[in-house]
PDB file of C-alpha atoms in Angstrom:
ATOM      1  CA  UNK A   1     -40.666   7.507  25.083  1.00  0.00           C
ATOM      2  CA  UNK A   2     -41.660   7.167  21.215  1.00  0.00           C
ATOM      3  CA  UNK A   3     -44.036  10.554  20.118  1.00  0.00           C
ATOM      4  CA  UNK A   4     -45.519  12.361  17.807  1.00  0.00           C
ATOM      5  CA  UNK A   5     -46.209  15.872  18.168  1.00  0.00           C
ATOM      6  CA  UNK A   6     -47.554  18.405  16.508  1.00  0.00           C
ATOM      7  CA  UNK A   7     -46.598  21.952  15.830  1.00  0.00           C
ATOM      8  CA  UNK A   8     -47.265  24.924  13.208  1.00  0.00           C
ATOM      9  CA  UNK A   9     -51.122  25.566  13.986  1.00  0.00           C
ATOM     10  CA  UNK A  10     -52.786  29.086  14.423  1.00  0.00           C
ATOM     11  CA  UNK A  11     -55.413  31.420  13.521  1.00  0.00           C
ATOM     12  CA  UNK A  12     -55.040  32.109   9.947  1.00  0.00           C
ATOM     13  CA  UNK A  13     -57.421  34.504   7.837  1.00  0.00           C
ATOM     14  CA  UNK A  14     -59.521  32.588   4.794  1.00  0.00           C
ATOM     15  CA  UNK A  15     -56.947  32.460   1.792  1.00  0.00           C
ATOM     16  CA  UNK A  16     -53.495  31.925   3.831  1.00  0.00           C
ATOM     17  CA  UNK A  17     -51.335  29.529   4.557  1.00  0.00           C
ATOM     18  CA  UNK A  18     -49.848  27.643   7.064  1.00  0.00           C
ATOM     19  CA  UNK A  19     -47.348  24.675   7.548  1.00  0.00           C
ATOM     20  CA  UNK A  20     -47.738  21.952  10.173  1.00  0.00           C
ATOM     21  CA  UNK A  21     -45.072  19.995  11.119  1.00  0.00           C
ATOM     22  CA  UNK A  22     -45.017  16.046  12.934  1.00  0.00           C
ATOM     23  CA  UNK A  23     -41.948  15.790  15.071  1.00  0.00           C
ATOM     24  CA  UNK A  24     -41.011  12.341  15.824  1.00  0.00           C
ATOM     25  CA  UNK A  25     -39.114  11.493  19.030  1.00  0.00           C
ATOM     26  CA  UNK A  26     -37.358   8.054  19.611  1.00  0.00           C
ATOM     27  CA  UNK A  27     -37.557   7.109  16.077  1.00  0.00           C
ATOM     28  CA  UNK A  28     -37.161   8.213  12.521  1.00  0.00           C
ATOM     29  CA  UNK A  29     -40.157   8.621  10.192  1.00  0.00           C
ATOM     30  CA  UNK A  30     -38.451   7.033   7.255  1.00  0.00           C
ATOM     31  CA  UNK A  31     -39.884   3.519   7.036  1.00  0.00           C
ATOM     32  CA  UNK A  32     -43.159   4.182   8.359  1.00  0.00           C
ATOM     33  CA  UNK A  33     -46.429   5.056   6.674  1.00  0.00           C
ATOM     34  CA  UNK A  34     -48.154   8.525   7.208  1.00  0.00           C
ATOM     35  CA  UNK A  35     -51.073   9.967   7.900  1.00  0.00           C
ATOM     36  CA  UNK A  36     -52.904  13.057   8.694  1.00  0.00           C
ATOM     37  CA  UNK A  37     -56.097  13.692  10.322  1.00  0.00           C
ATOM     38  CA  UNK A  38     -58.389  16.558  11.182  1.00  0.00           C
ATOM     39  CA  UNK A  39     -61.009  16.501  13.636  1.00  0.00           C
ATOM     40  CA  UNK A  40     -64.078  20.026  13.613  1.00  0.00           C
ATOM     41  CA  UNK A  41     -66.154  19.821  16.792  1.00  0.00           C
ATOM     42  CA  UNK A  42     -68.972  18.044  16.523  1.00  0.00           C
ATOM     43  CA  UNK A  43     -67.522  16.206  13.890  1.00  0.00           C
ATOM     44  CA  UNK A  44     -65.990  12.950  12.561  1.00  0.00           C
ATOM     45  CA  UNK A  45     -62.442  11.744  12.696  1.00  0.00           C
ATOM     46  CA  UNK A  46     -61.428  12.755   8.721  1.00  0.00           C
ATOM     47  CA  UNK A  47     -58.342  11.770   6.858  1.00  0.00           C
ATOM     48  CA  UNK A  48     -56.710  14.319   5.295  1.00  0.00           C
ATOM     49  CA  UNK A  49     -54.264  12.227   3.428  1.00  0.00           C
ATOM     50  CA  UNK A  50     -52.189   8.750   3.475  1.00  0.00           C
ATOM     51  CA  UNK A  51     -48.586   8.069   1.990  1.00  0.00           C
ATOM     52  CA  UNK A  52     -47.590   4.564   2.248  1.00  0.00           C
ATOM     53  CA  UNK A  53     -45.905   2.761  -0.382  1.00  0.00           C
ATOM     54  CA  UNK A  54     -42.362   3.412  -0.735  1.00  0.00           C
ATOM     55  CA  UNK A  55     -42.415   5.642  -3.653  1.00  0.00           C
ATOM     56  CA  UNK A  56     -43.727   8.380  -1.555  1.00  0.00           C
ATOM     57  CA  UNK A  57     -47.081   8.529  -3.204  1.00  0.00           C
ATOM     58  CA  UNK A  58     -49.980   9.965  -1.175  1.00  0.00           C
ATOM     59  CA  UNK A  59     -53.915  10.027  -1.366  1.00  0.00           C
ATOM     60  CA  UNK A  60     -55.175  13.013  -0.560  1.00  0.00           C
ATOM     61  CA  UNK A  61     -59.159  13.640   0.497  1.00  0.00           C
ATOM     62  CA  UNK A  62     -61.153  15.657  -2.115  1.00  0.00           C
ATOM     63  CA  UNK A  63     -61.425  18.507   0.290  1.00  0.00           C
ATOM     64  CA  UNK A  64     -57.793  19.054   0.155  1.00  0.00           C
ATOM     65  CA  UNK A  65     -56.781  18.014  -3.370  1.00  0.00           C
ATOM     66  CA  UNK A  66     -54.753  21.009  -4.765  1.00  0.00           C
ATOM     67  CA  UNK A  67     -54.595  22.904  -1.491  1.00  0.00           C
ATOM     68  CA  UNK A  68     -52.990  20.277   1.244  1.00  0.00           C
ATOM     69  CA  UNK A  69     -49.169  18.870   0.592  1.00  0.00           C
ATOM     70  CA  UNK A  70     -47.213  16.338   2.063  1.00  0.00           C
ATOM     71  CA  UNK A  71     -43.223  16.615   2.594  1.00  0.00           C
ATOM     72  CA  UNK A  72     -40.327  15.354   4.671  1.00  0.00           C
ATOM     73  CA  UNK A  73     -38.288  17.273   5.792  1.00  0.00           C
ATOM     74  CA  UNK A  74     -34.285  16.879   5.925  1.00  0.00           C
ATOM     75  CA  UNK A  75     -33.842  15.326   9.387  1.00  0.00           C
ATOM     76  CA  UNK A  76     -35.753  12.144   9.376  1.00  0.00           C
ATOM     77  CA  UNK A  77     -37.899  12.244  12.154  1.00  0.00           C
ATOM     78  CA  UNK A  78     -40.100  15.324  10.936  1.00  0.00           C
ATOM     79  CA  UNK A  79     -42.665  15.584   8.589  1.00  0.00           C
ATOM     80  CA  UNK A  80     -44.644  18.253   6.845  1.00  0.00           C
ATOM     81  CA  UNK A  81     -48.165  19.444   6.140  1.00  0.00           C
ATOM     82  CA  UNK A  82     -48.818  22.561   3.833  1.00  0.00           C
ATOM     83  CA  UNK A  83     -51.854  23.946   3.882  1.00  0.00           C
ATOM     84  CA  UNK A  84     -52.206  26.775   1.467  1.00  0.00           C
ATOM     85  CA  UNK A  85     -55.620  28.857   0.336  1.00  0.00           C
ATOM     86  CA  UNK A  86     -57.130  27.770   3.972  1.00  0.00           C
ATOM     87  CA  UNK A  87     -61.246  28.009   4.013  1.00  0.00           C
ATOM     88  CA  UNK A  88     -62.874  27.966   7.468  1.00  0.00           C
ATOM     89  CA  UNK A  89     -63.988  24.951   6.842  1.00  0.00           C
ATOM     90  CA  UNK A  90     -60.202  23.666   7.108  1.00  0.00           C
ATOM     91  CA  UNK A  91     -60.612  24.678  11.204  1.00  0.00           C
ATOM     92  CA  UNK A  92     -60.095  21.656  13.213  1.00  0.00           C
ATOM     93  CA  UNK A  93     -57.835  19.365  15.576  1.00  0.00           C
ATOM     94  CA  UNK A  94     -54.936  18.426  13.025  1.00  0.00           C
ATOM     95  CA  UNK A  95     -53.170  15.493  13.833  1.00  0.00           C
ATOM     96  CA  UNK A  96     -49.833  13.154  12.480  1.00  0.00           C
ATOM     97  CA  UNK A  97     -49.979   9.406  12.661  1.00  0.00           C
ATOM     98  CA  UNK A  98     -47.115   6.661  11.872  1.00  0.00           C
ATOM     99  CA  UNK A  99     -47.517   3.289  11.129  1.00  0.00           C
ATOM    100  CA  UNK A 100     -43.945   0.809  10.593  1.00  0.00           C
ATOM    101  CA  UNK A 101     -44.174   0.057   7.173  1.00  0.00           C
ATOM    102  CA  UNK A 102     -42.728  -3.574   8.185  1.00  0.00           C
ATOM    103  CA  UNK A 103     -45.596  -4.247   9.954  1.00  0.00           C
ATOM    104  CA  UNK A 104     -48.789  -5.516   7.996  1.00  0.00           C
ATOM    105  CA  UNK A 105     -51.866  -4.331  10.076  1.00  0.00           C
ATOM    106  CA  UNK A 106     -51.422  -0.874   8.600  1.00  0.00           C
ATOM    107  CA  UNK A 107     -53.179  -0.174   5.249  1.00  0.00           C
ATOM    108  CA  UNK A 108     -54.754   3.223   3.226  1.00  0.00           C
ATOM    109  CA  UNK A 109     -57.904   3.297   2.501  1.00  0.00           C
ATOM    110  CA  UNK A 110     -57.607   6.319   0.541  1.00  0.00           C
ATOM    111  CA  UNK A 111     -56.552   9.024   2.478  1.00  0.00           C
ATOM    112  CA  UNK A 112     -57.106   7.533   5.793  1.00  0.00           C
ATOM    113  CA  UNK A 113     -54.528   5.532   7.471  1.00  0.00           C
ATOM    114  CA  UNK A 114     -55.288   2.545   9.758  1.00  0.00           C
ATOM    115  CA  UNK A 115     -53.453   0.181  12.111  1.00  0.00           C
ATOM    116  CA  UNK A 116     -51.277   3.242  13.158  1.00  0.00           C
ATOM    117  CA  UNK A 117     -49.051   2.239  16.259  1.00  0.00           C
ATOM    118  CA  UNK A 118     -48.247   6.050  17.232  1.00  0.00           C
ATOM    119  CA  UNK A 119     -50.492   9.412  16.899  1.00  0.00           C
ATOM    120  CA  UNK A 120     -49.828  12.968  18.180  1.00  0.00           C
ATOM    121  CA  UNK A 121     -52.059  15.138  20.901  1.00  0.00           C
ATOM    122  CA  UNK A 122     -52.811  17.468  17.431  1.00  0.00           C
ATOM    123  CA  UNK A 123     -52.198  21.490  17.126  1.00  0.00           C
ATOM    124  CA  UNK A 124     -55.401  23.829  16.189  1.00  0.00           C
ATOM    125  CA  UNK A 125     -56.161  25.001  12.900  1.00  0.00           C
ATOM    126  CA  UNK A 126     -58.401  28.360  13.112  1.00  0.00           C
ATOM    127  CA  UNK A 127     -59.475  29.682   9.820  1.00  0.00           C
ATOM    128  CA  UNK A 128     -61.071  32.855  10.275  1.00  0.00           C
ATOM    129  CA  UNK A 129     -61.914  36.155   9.892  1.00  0.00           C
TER     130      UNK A 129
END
């Protein structure tokens, strides 16, 4: 069955650092568009950043500008998210979505991707103290 799913999240003090990964199964991740999403309780649905043209370039939210980066990693079917001088307000649901770039109901608007076909169940981010 085609997944995504999560990995890499934890309780981190303020300051650190962690790295989430997106692991996909039945398919590669190189011809599809990316996003990555964070949900707080009690809170909206945010994107934390989109990459979907072909030259790898990537919005990133405001929150996360300088802090958050996007990679791939050698084998095709995993992605990265690097999350580095974490605040608690960084604790949420994260979560990887994939769009086929060949399809055209996907778009960016900024960081946020929509008409994603496949989405992970997410891995906690604690930021704390």
């Amino acid at each position: 069955q085609d997944q995504l799913v999560e990995s890499g999240g934890g309780l981190v003090q303020p300051g650190g650092s962690l790295r989430l990964s997106c692991t996909a199964s039945g398919f590669t991740l190189d011809y599809y568009a990316i996003g990555w999403f964070r949900q707080a309780p009690g809170k909206e649905r945010q994107g934390v950043l989109c990459m979907g043209s072909g030259d790898g370039s990537t919005d990133y939210a405001d929150s996360v500008k300088g802090r958050f980066t996007f990679s791939r990693g050698n084998a095709k079917n995993t992605i990265y998210l690097q999350m580095n001088s974490l605040t608690p307000e960084d604790t949420a649901l994260y979560y990887c979505a994939a769009a086929p770039i060949s399809r055209r109901n996907w778009f960016c608007e900024g960081p946020t991707l929509h008409g994603f076909d496949y989405w992970g169940q997410g891995t906690q981010v604690t930021v704390s103290s």
